[in-house]
Amino acid sequence: MIRSTGPLGLTAIGALLLSLTACTAGSEVDTSQPTTTRELVIVQGPDAQDQALGHAYRQMLDDVGIEASLAQAADDPVAAVLAGHADVTVAGSGELLAALEKLPSSAAESSPAADSPAADSPTGTPADSGRPEATSGATALDAGQTKNTLHALQLSDFAVLDSAEAQSTGTLVVTAATSAGEQLTNVQQLSTLCSELEFGIVADEAAQLTDEMATILDCVPAKVIELTAPNARGVLPVITDAVQVQATTVDNAGIADNALVVLEGADVLFAPQTITPLITTREVGQDAVKALNKLSGALKQEDLLELDRMVTGRDAVQPARAASDWLAEKDLLDAG
């Protein structure tokens, strides 16, 4: 804690702000060399929006003369980077934190200066906190705390780059008709309504989310319908009333396009997922870091929604085309 014996002058305030800025995301990461001299491999999940993000980051690297390729989609892109099968991935902050905290302490240690509840733990997790590690589960840390804890990790051979403003945190949605008919606007109201409602949840998250709803909200659905990944990305199950509540993510363009109601307080069920790149530092230069951070700095929530809209629906385009069109629209490609 910094203590002051009197009012700070403008010079002192400026110095203080500079010192604080140096400790936050955006500072130069410790890479092995100034420039990148080899091809970098980017890996993303199979989701079309994930692929579009991968292509966008690849094109940013290509724009500054760094050869990069997008690998075949992986079910766990973060694990692929940590295993050395790829150099870059883009994932949610909660997903990254859960994965990096599992690394040996010599590979991931939290900075004691981190402004988060994790500062007293050598792995970035509060001692005896009991915080679930699952990427889609409830968390004791909010979005800001998750991001701060993630960026405070001191990693060996890897670096967490700047987080974007955009996020893909999980949420629960209902139609306007269901919301009005059941007087349902907040997840806390589910305890008395759950037994009458059918929930649509992506298959590999259904068991965990159902358990968390029961524990946290005293909500036991009348039925849980497990959705395949493509169905979960769209919102057809809920808008056709095949289910009355659907678990999706806040970056799903179908929410706004179909005037769905996002249940307030759903963040108690989902770890925050602010879009953040993870990169190896082996034979990687500051030129790559700068290019990737430039894109992250430009990626707002409305941009992620627009990318999602471009790669889904009847008029969907290929992820590579969506990435190119979006980068051109944002005027981000400028090697000169």
XYZ file of C-alpha atoms in Angstrom, residues 309-318 321:
11
model
C -23.327 -12.349 -37.268
C -21.072 -12.598 -40.327
C -20.275 -16.301 -39.837
C -23.741 -17.526 -38.800
C -27.166 -17.480 -40.347
C -28.403 -17.756 -43.906
C -25.953 -15.275 -45.397
C -22.927 -16.551 -43.488
C -19.503 -16.148 -45.072
C -16.395 -18.200 -44.450
C -13.610 -13.749 -45.395
